[in-house]
């Protein structure tokens, strides 16, 4: 397949789960079809675009392992946009408008009150050259709209199927603001045309944009429109309500700080909203082979941040020692704590716990102190520390103090590790060794 896709974030904020999903699906689709991947920075909004956001997006892309074949910024192509704008003005499909926001809102409400669709009435097309000159001389600010053709736009969507959109139900879009800023609808089409994009994969909220952009593309291009589209259903919260990145921490930077493996994000978002099961792959190559865009449905998938953590546990539990050796955990320790690792932050925690200068801040009550004191005595008295001797000691304490396993293990675990839960206590004790256990029991 001749395939070239693009991921085009605006550097007006940090990358969140919704952005990452689009990037990942585009990337996997591209690689599955041996295509090329364009990374474009849509930074024509100079007021809101910031270098820190662009740097953060790049960091997130690198973390996920998403590489690209080409890259550019829209701010570098303003001359090209101006060239196409002049071309369209000559063709008579762009026209100046002067209505203010307040005037347009009044027209919108009036149309609704009359039971009509709130579509722009094209009053600006009635302005004569003299009218325009008078308005501009009076200081009125003009902006440009694209005159949509009187027809229905149709395309075969890779996810939604056959889509038809009557352009008479859509307002002529503003494509150049009064301050000269080129808006997304226009600049994106010019870029997609010039870059030779073959497939555009994005959210369902862009369906109307697609109809408008196909019409605009037809005015720019001399050839038949050939780009294919796939519109992904939008995420919703776990309760079915509209998804909002403001609810919970969905920025990739924040998720990364929680110690999540990048393959967790790749695996989950590559299948979320599709009929394919989420499989905890440990590498992108296997995920590419598994990925299938035809399995995505029109239903809105539910996103729960906990799903990331659950999948992350599975992926980390499948790691071998070579995968995590860089975290400084000895191999014998890794085998003991492995099943209790939920995130990469846990490696730091256990590295601290297993260090020779660790002391728990646990303060036992009277009954807990009896357990600790008796265990301390028995450990000192035993000549050799192994699994059998430890079991004997623990059984002896249970009988002597007439306590259950929980009343025995909880205070010992907390005084030794500071944690209420954790790996098998006997294996952990063997890992620490007799002298270290005695040191930690001194309270």
PDB file of N, CA, C and O in Angstrom, residues 119-187:
ATOM      1  N   UNK A 119     -26.845  28.603   9.938  1.00  0.00           N
ATOM      2  CA  UNK A 119     -25.804  28.638   8.911  1.00  0.00           C
ATOM      3  C   UNK A 119     -25.585  30.086   8.474  1.00  0.00           C
ATOM      4  O   UNK A 119     -26.556  30.848   8.316  1.00  0.00           O
ATOM      5  N   UNK A 120     -24.331  30.468   8.261  1.00  0.00           N
ATOM      6  CA  UNK A 120     -24.004  31.840   7.848  1.00  0.00           C
ATOM      7  C   UNK A 120     -24.746  32.191   6.553  1.00  0.00           C
ATOM      8  O   UNK A 120     -24.753  31.413   5.590  1.00  0.00           O
ATOM      9  N   UNK A 121     -25.359  33.377   6.515  1.00  0.00           N
ATOM     10  CA  UNK A 121     -26.253  33.777   5.416  1.00  0.00           C
ATOM     11  C   UNK A 121     -25.552  34.366   4.193  1.00  0.00           C
ATOM     12  O   UNK A 121     -26.194  34.783   3.235  1.00  0.00           O
ATOM     13  N   UNK A 122     -24.255  34.449   4.218  1.00  0.00           N
ATOM     14  CA  UNK A 122     -23.457  34.942   3.076  1.00  0.00           C
ATOM     15  C   UNK A 122     -23.777  36.394   2.709  1.00  0.00           C
ATOM     16  O   UNK A 122     -23.642  36.806   1.555  1.00  0.00           O
ATOM     17  N   UNK A 123     -24.171  37.170   3.689  1.00  0.00           N
ATOM     18  CA  UNK A 123     -24.449  38.581   3.445  1.00  0.00           C
ATOM     19  C   UNK A 123     -23.225  39.309   2.894  1.00  0.00           C
ATOM     20  O   UNK A 123     -23.352  40.254   2.109  1.00  0.00           O
ATOM     21  N   UNK A 124     -22.050  38.866   3.281  1.00  0.00           N
ATOM     22  CA  UNK A 124     -20.827  39.542   2.843  1.00  0.00           C
ATOM     23  C   UNK A 124     -20.624  39.444   1.337  1.00  0.00           C
ATOM     24  O   UNK A 124     -19.941  40.282   0.736  1.00  0.00           O
ATOM     25  N   UNK A 125     -21.237  38.436   0.701  1.00  0.00           N
ATOM     26  CA  UNK A 125     -21.105  38.302  -0.745  1.00  0.00           C
ATOM     27  C   UNK A 125     -21.833  39.422  -1.494  1.00  0.00           C
ATOM     28  O   UNK A 125     -21.558  39.666  -2.677  1.00  0.00           O
ATOM     29  N   UNK A 126     -22.727  40.116  -0.803  1.00  0.00           N
ATOM     30  CA  UNK A 126     -23.482  41.204  -1.427  1.00  0.00           C
ATOM     31  C   UNK A 126     -22.704  42.521  -1.410  1.00  0.00           C
ATOM     32  O   UNK A 126     -23.124  43.506  -2.043  1.00  0.00           O
ATOM     33  N   UNK A 127     -21.591  42.548  -0.688  1.00  0.00           N
ATOM     34  CA  UNK A 127     -20.806  43.787  -0.592  1.00  0.00           C
ATOM     35  C   UNK A 127     -20.139  44.098  -1.923  1.00  0.00           C
ATOM     36  O   UNK A 127     -19.526  43.244  -2.554  1.00  0.00           O
ATOM     37  N   UNK A 128     -20.249  45.350  -2.337  1.00  0.00           N
ATOM     38  CA  UNK A 128     -19.566  45.800  -3.550  1.00  0.00           C
ATOM     39  C   UNK A 128     -18.138  46.221  -3.186  1.00  0.00           C
ATOM     40  O   UNK A 128     -17.825  46.416  -2.009  1.00  0.00           O
ATOM     41  N   UNK A 129     -17.275  46.386  -4.196  1.00  0.00           N
ATOM     42  CA  UNK A 129     -15.934  46.891  -3.905  1.00  0.00           C
ATOM     43  C   UNK A 129     -15.954  48.210  -3.144  1.00  0.00           C
ATOM     44  O   UNK A 129     -15.112  48.428  -2.268  1.00  0.00           O
ATOM     45  N   UNK A 130     -16.919  49.068  -3.473  1.00  0.00           N
ATOM     46  CA  UNK A 130     -17.031  50.349  -2.752  1.00  0.00           C
ATOM     47  C   UNK A 130     -17.427  50.123  -1.304  1.00  0.00           C
ATOM     48  O   UNK A 130     -16.914  50.798  -0.394  1.00  0.00           O
ATOM     49  N   UNK A 131     -18.359  49.190  -1.083  1.00  0.00           N
ATOM     50  CA  UNK A 131     -18.778  48.879   0.299  1.00  0.00           C
ATOM     51  C   UNK A 131     -17.583  48.401   1.124  1.00  0.00           C
ATOM     52  O   UNK A 131     -17.392  48.814   2.275  1.00  0.00           O
ATOM     53  N   UNK A 132     -16.780  47.516   0.519  1.00  0.00           N
ATOM     54  CA  UNK A 132     -15.612  46.972   1.213  1.00  0.00           C
ATOM     55  C   UNK A 132     -14.605  48.074   1.532  1.00  0.00           C
ATOM     56  O   UNK A 132     -14.071  48.152   2.639  1.00  0.00           O
ATOM     57  N   UNK A 133     -14.385  48.961   0.551  1.00  0.00           N
ATOM     58  CA  UNK A 133     -13.432  50.061   0.756  1.00  0.00           C
ATOM     59  C   UNK A 133     -13.884  50.967   1.890  1.00  0.00           C
ATOM     60  O   UNK A 133     -13.075  51.403   2.726  1.00  0.00           O
ATOM     61  N   UNK A 134     -15.187  51.272   1.935  1.00  0.00           N
ATOM     62  CA  UNK A 134     -15.712  52.141   2.996  1.00  0.00           C
ATOM     63  C   UNK A 134     -15.548  51.491   4.369  1.00  0.00           C
ATOM     64  O   UNK A 134     -15.174  52.151   5.342  1.00  0.00           O
ATOM     65  N   UNK A 135     -15.848  50.212   4.441  1.00  0.00           N
ATOM     66  CA  UNK A 135     -15.713  49.507   5.716  1.00  0.00           C
ATOM     67  C   UNK A 135     -14.256  49.486   6.177  1.00  0.00           C
ATOM     68  O   UNK A 135     -13.957  49.732   7.354  1.00  0.00           O
ATOM     69  N   UNK A 136     -13.349  49.211   5.281  1.00  0.00           N
ATOM     70  CA  UNK A 136     -11.932  49.164   5.647  1.00  0.00           C
ATOM     71  C   UNK A 136     -11.408  50.540   6.022  1.00  0.00           C
ATOM     72  O   UNK A 136     -10.601  50.676   6.963  1.00  0.00           O
ATOM     73  N   UNK A 137     -11.880  51.584   5.308  1.00  0.00           N
ATOM     74  CA  UNK A 137     -11.453  52.951   5.645  1.00  0.00           C
ATOM     75  C   UNK A 137     -11.979  53.399   7.001  1.00  0.00           C
ATOM     76  O   UNK A 137     -11.372  54.241   7.665  1.00  0.00           O
ATOM     77  N   UNK A 138     -13.100  52.791   7.403  1.00  0.00           N
ATOM     78  CA  UNK A 138     -13.671  53.147   8.709  1.00  0.00           C
ATOM     79  C   UNK A 138     -13.002  52.386   9.850  1.00  0.00           C
ATOM     80  O   UNK A 138     -13.335  52.589  11.016  1.00  0.00           O
ATOM     81  N   UNK A 139     -12.071  51.484   9.500  1.00  0.00           N
ATOM     82  CA  UNK A 139     -11.359  50.724  10.525  1.00  0.00           C
ATOM     83  C   UNK A 139     -11.933  49.355  10.802  1.00  0.00           C
ATOM     84  O   UNK A 139     -11.454  48.643  11.693  1.00  0.00           O
ATOM     85  N   UNK A 140     -12.965  48.946  10.038  1.00  0.00           N
ATOM     86  CA  UNK A 140     -13.550  47.611  10.236  1.00  0.00           C
ATOM     87  C   UNK A 140     -12.545  46.543   9.831  1.00  0.00           C
ATOM     88  O   UNK A 140     -11.844  46.683   8.827  1.00  0.00           O
ATOM     89  N   UNK A 141     -12.473  45.494  10.610  1.00  0.00           N
ATOM     90  CA  UNK A 141     -11.532  44.408  10.346  1.00  0.00           C
ATOM     91  C   UNK A 141     -12.184  43.322   9.483  1.00  0.00           C
ATOM     92  O   UNK A 141     -13.325  42.917   9.744  1.00  0.00           O
ATOM     93  N   UNK A 142     -11.478  42.881   8.480  1.00  0.00           N
ATOM     94  CA  UNK A 142     -12.022  41.853   7.585  1.00  0.00           C
ATOM     95  C   UNK A 142     -11.320  40.511   7.824  1.00  0.00           C
ATOM     96  O   UNK A 142     -10.175  40.458   8.245  1.00  0.00           O
ATOM     97  N   UNK A 143     -12.045  39.457   7.552  1.00  0.00           N
ATOM     98  CA  UNK A 143     -11.492  38.113   7.583  1.00  0.00           C
ATOM     99  C   UNK A 143     -12.036  37.386   6.363  1.00  0.00           C
ATOM    100  O   UNK A 143     -12.934  37.886   5.667  1.00  0.00           O
ATOM    101  N   UNK A 144     -11.510  36.204   6.084  1.00  0.00           N
ATOM    102  CA  UNK A 144     -11.861  35.507   4.857  1.00  0.00           C
ATOM    103  C   UNK A 144     -12.607  34.208   5.142  1.00  0.00           C
ATOM    104  O   UNK A 144     -12.231  33.439   6.009  1.00  0.00           O
ATOM    105  N   UNK A 145     -13.667  33.994   4.335  1.00  0.00           N
ATOM    106  CA  UNK A 145     -14.405  32.736   4.379  1.00  0.00           C
ATOM    107  C   UNK A 145     -14.214  31.995   3.050  1.00  0.00           C
ATOM    108  O   UNK A 145     -13.997  32.604   1.999  1.00  0.00           O
ATOM    109  N   UNK A 146     -14.309  30.676   3.148  1.00  0.00           N
ATOM    110  CA  UNK A 146     -14.272  29.828   1.962  1.00  0.00           C
ATOM    111  C   UNK A 146     -15.708  29.529   1.539  1.00  0.00           C
ATOM    112  O   UNK A 146     -16.515  29.032   2.323  1.00  0.00           O
ATOM    113  N   UNK A 147     -16.034  29.844   0.293  1.00  0.00           N
ATOM    114  CA  UNK A 147     -17.384  29.617  -0.225  1.00  0.00           C
ATOM    115  C   UNK A 147     -17.551  28.154  -0.594  1.00  0.00           C
ATOM    116  O   UNK A 147     -16.975  27.659  -1.567  1.00  0.00           O
ATOM    117  N   UNK A 148     -18.344  27.464   0.207  1.00  0.00           N
ATOM    118  CA  UNK A 148     -18.543  26.035  -0.017  1.00  0.00           C
ATOM    119  C   UNK A 148     -19.405  25.801  -1.254  1.00  0.00           C
ATOM    120  O   UNK A 148     -20.346  26.552  -1.519  1.00  0.00           O
ATOM    121  N   UNK A 149     -19.100  24.763  -2.009  1.00  0.00           N
ATOM    122  CA  UNK A 149     -19.923  24.447  -3.179  1.00  0.00           C
ATOM    123  C   UNK A 149     -21.289  23.905  -2.758  1.00  0.00           C
ATOM    124  O   UNK A 149     -21.445  23.351  -1.665  1.00  0.00           O
ATOM    125  N   UNK A 150     -22.250  24.051  -3.628  1.00  0.00           N
ATOM    126  CA  UNK A 150     -23.606  23.585  -3.353  1.00  0.00           C
ATOM    127  C   UNK A 150     -23.711  22.113  -3.744  1.00  0.00           C
ATOM    128  O   UNK A 150     -24.233  21.760  -4.802  1.00  0.00           O
ATOM    129  N   UNK A 151     -23.172  21.241  -2.869  1.00  0.00           N
ATOM    130  CA  UNK A 151     -23.203  19.816  -3.187  1.00  0.00           C
ATOM    131  C   UNK A 151     -23.021  18.984  -1.918  1.00  0.00           C
ATOM    132  O   UNK A 151     -22.751  19.515  -0.834  1.00  0.00           O
ATOM    133  N   UNK A 152     -23.160  17.698  -2.083  1.00  0.00           N
ATOM    134  CA  UNK A 152     -22.956  16.746  -0.994  1.00  0.00           C
ATOM    135  C   UNK A 152     -21.584  16.106  -1.159  1.00  0.00           C
ATOM    136  O   UNK A 152     -21.218  15.673  -2.250  1.00  0.00           O
ATOM    137  N   UNK A 153     -20.830  16.087  -0.077  1.00  0.00           N
ATOM    138  CA  UNK A 153     -19.505  15.455  -0.060  1.00  0.00           C
ATOM    139  C   UNK A 153     -19.646  14.051   0.518  1.00  0.00           C
ATOM    140  O   UNK A 153     -20.260  13.861   1.569  1.00  0.00           O
ATOM    141  N   UNK A 154     -19.080  13.073  -0.167  1.00  0.00           N
ATOM    142  CA  UNK A 154     -19.145  11.685   0.308  1.00  0.00           C
ATOM    143  C   UNK A 154     -17.765  11.060   0.301  1.00  0.00           C
ATOM    144  O   UNK A 154     -16.920  11.404  -0.530  1.00  0.00           O
ATOM    145  N   UNK A 155     -17.549  10.143   1.230  1.00  0.00           N
ATOM    146  CA  UNK A 155     -16.320   9.350   1.238  1.00  0.00           C
ATOM    147  C   UNK A 155     -16.560   8.048   1.995  1.00  0.00           C
ATOM    148  O   UNK A 155     -17.494   7.935   2.784  1.00  0.00           O
ATOM    149  N   UNK A 156     -15.736   7.067   1.707  1.00  0.00           N
ATOM    150  CA  UNK A 156     -15.808   5.774   2.396  1.00  0.00           C
ATOM    151  C   UNK A 156     -14.811   5.778   3.541  1.00  0.00           C
ATOM    152  O   UNK A 156     -13.606   5.659   3.318  1.00  0.00           O
ATOM    153  N   UNK A 157     -15.318   5.939   4.746  1.00  0.00           N
ATOM    154  CA  UNK A 157     -14.480   6.017   5.931  1.00  0.00           C
ATOM    155  C   UNK A 157     -14.045   4.617   6.349  1.00  0.00           C
ATOM    156  O   UNK A 157     -14.851   3.673   6.329  1.00  0.00           O
ATOM    157  N   UNK A 158     -12.770   4.482   6.700  1.00  0.00           N
ATOM    158  CA  UNK A 158     -12.238   3.170   7.071  1.00  0.00           C
ATOM    159  C   UNK A 158     -12.865   2.615   8.343  1.00  0.00           C
ATOM    160  O   UNK A 158     -12.764   1.417   8.616  1.00  0.00           O
ATOM    161  N   UNK A 159     -13.499   3.477   9.134  1.00  0.00           N
ATOM    162  CA  UNK A 159     -14.134   3.038  10.385  1.00  0.00           C
ATOM    163  C   UNK A 159     -15.648   3.249  10.341  1.00  0.00           C
ATOM    164  O   UNK A 159     -16.420   2.362  10.689  1.00  0.00           O
ATOM    165  N   UNK A 160     -16.085   4.412   9.878  1.00  0.00           N
ATOM    166  CA  UNK A 160     -17.504   4.768   9.907  1.00  0.00           C
ATOM    167  C   UNK A 160     -18.278   4.270   8.696  1.00  0.00           C
ATOM    168  O   UNK A 160     -19.502   4.309   8.684  1.00  0.00           O
ATOM    169  N   UNK A 161     -17.568   3.820   7.663  1.00  0.00           N
ATOM    170  CA  UNK A 161     -18.249   3.386   6.451  1.00  0.00           C
ATOM    171  C   UNK A 161     -18.574   4.563   5.530  1.00  0.00           C
ATOM    172  O   UNK A 161     -17.887   5.576   5.543  1.00  0.00           O
ATOM    173  N   UNK A 162     -19.650   4.444   4.763  1.00  0.00           N
ATOM    174  CA  UNK A 162     -20.026   5.485   3.805  1.00  0.00           C
ATOM    175  C   UNK A 162     -20.565   6.713   4.558  1.00  0.00           C
ATOM    176  O   UNK A 162     -21.503   6.622   5.344  1.00  0.00           O
ATOM    177  N   UNK A 163     -19.943   7.867   4.307  1.00  0.00           N
ATOM    178  CA  UNK A 163     -20.356   9.123   4.928  1.00  0.00           C
ATOM    179  C   UNK A 163     -20.750  10.104   3.834  1.00  0.00           C
ATOM    180  O   UNK A 163     -20.036  10.245   2.830  1.00  0.00           O
ATOM    181  N   UNK A 164     -21.877  10.768   4.014  1.00  0.00           N
ATOM    182  CA  UNK A 164     -22.312  11.822   3.103  1.00  0.00           C
ATOM    183  C   UNK A 164     -22.652  13.055   3.911  1.00  0.00           C
ATOM    184  O   UNK A 164     -23.312  12.957   4.955  1.00  0.00           O
ATOM    185  N   UNK A 165     -22.182  14.211   3.445  1.00  0.00           N
ATOM    186  CA  UNK A 165     -22.394  15.448   4.175  1.00  0.00           C
ATOM    187  C   UNK A 165     -22.850  16.547   3.218  1.00  0.00           C
ATOM    188  O   UNK A 165     -22.145  16.884   2.274  1.00  0.00           O
ATOM    189  N   UNK A 166     -24.069  17.049   3.458  1.00  0.00           N
ATOM    190  CA  UNK A 166     -24.613  18.134   2.650  1.00  0.00           C
ATOM    191  C   UNK A 166     -23.977  19.447   3.087  1.00  0.00           C
ATOM    192  O   UNK A 166     -24.210  19.918   4.205  1.00  0.00           O
ATOM    193  N   UNK A 167     -23.189  20.058   2.216  1.00  0.00           N
ATOM    194  CA  UNK A 167     -22.483  21.289   2.582  1.00  0.00           C
ATOM    195  C   UNK A 167     -23.418  22.476   2.753  1.00  0.00           C
ATOM    196  O   UNK A 167     -23.024  23.499   3.308  1.00  0.00           O
ATOM    197  N   UNK A 168     -24.674  22.340   2.301  1.00  0.00           N
ATOM    198  CA  UNK A 168     -25.637  23.418   2.521  1.00  0.00           C
ATOM    199  C   UNK A 168     -26.015  23.543   3.997  1.00  0.00           C
ATOM    200  O   UNK A 168     -26.591  24.555   4.410  1.00  0.00           O
ATOM    201  N   UNK A 169     -25.691  22.508   4.772  1.00  0.00           N
ATOM    202  CA  UNK A 169     -26.005  22.533   6.204  1.00  0.00           C
ATOM    203  C   UNK A 169     -24.845  23.059   7.033  1.00  0.00           C
ATOM    204  O   UNK A 169     -24.902  23.058   8.267  1.00  0.00           O
ATOM    205  N   UNK A 170     -23.796  23.522   6.342  1.00  0.00           N
ATOM    206  CA  UNK A 170     -22.582  23.973   7.021  1.00  0.00           C
ATOM    207  C   UNK A 170     -22.293  25.423   6.646  1.00  0.00           C
ATOM    208  O   UNK A 170     -22.432  25.808   5.477  1.00  0.00           O
ATOM    209  N   UNK A 171     -21.880  26.224   7.624  1.00  0.00           N
ATOM    210  CA  UNK A 171     -21.487  27.602   7.342  1.00  0.00           C
ATOM    211  C   UNK A 171     -20.175  27.637   6.571  1.00  0.00           C
ATOM    212  O   UNK A 171     -19.295  26.805   6.797  1.00  0.00           O
ATOM    213  N   UNK A 172     -20.063  28.583   5.658  1.00  0.00           N
ATOM    214  CA  UNK A 172     -18.779  28.795   5.000  1.00  0.00           C
ATOM    215  C   UNK A 172     -17.731  29.047   6.073  1.00  0.00           C
ATOM    216  O   UNK A 172     -17.867  29.973   6.873  1.00  0.00           O
ATOM    217  N   UNK A 173     -16.684  28.239   6.133  1.00  0.00           N
ATOM    218  CA  UNK A 173     -15.725  28.362   7.238  1.00  0.00           C
ATOM    219  C   UNK A 173     -14.821  29.579   7.100  1.00  0.00           C
ATOM    220  O   UNK A 173     -14.399  29.936   5.991  1.00  0.00           O
ATOM    221  N   UNK A 174     -14.524  30.199   8.239  1.00  0.00           N
ATOM    222  CA  UNK A 174     -13.505  31.241   8.283  1.00  0.00           C
ATOM    223  C   UNK A 174     -12.160  30.529   8.195  1.00  0.00           C
ATOM    224  O   UNK A 174     -11.892  29.613   8.969  1.00  0.00           O
ATOM    225  N   UNK A 175     -11.331  30.916   7.244  1.00  0.00           N
ATOM    226  CA  UNK A 175     -10.047  30.244   7.103  1.00  0.00           C
ATOM    227  C   UNK A 175      -8.858  31.179   7.335  1.00  0.00           C
ATOM    228  O   UNK A 175      -7.752  30.705   7.569  1.00  0.00           O
ATOM    229  N   UNK A 176      -9.088  32.488   7.261  1.00  0.00           N
ATOM    230  CA  UNK A 176      -8.040  33.452   7.611  1.00  0.00           C
ATOM    231  C   UNK A 176      -8.653  34.500   8.525  1.00  0.00           C
ATOM    232  O   UNK A 176      -9.649  35.138   8.181  1.00  0.00           O
ATOM    233  N   UNK A 177      -8.110  34.636   9.717  1.00  0.00           N
ATOM    234  CA  UNK A 177      -8.638  35.589  10.693  1.00  0.00           C
ATOM    235  C   UNK A 177      -8.262  37.013  10.319  1.00  0.00           C
ATOM    236  O   UNK A 177      -7.429  37.255   9.433  1.00  0.00           O
ATOM    237  N   UNK A 178      -8.876  37.951  11.024  1.00  0.00           N
ATOM    238  CA  UNK A 178      -8.640  39.375  10.748  1.00  0.00           C
ATOM    239  C   UNK A 178      -7.190  39.773  10.968  1.00  0.00           C
ATOM    240  O   UNK A 178      -6.688  40.704  10.335  1.00  0.00           O
ATOM    241  N   UNK A 179      -6.491  39.062  11.851  1.00  0.00           N
ATOM    242  CA  UNK A 179      -5.086  39.383  12.104  1.00  0.00           C
ATOM    243  C   UNK A 179      -4.145  38.672  11.138  1.00  0.00           C
ATOM    244  O   UNK A 179      -2.925  38.735  11.277  1.00  0.00           O
ATOM    245  N   UNK A 180      -4.724  37.981  10.155  1.00  0.00           N
ATOM    246  CA  UNK A 180      -3.915  37.298   9.149  1.00  0.00           C
ATOM    247  C   UNK A 180      -3.543  35.874   9.498  1.00  0.00           C
ATOM    248  O   UNK A 180      -2.858  35.206   8.717  1.00  0.00           O
ATOM    249  N   UNK A 181      -3.986  35.382  10.632  1.00  0.00           N
ATOM    250  CA  UNK A 181      -3.673  34.009  11.045  1.00  0.00           C
ATOM    251  C   UNK A 181      -4.427  33.008  10.175  1.00  0.00           C
ATOM    252  O   UNK A 181      -5.641  33.117   9.997  1.00  0.00           O
ATOM    253  N   UNK A 182      -3.688  32.041   9.658  1.00  0.00           N
ATOM    254  CA  UNK A 182      -4.314  30.980   8.867  1.00  0.00           C
ATOM    255  C   UNK A 182      -4.849  29.916   9.824  1.00  0.00           C
ATOM    256  O   UNK A 182      -4.117  29.396  10.662  1.00  0.00           O
ATOM    257  N   UNK A 183      -6.119  29.588   9.685  1.00  0.00           N
ATOM    258  CA  UNK A 183      -6.739  28.635  10.591  1.00  0.00           C
ATOM    259  C   UNK A 183      -6.526  27.194  10.129  1.00  0.00           C
ATOM    260  O   UNK A 183      -6.199  26.919   8.968  1.00  0.00           O
ATOM    261  N   UNK A 184      -6.745  26.279  11.059  1.00  0.00           N
ATOM    262  CA  UNK A 184      -6.472  24.856  10.871  1.00  0.00           C
ATOM    263  C   UNK A 184      -7.091  24.311   9.589  1.00  0.00           C
ATOM    264  O   UNK A 184      -6.432  23.579   8.828  1.00  0.00           O
ATOM    265  N   UNK A 185      -8.355  24.633   9.347  1.00  0.00           N
ATOM    266  CA  UNK A 185      -9.063  24.081   8.194  1.00  0.00           C
ATOM    267  C   UNK A 185      -8.290  24.310   6.899  1.00  0.00           C
ATOM    268  O   UNK A 185      -8.199  23.432   6.040  1.00  0.00           O
ATOM    269  N   UNK A 186      -7.698  25.490   6.784  1.00  0.00           N
ATOM    270  CA  UNK A 186      -6.979  25.867   5.566  1.00  0.00           C
ATOM    271  C   UNK A 186      -5.550  25.333   5.549  1.00  0.00           C
ATOM    272  O   UNK A 186      -5.148  24.619   4.623  1.00  0.00           O
ATOM    273  N   UNK A 187      -4.775  25.669   6.568  1.00  0.00           N
ATOM    274  CA  UNK A 187      -3.349  25.305   6.569  1.00  0.00           C
ATOM    275  C   UNK A 187      -3.156  23.795   6.547  1.00  0.00           C
ATOM    276  O   UNK A 187      -2.232  23.277   5.911  1.00  0.00           O
TER     277      UNK A 187
END
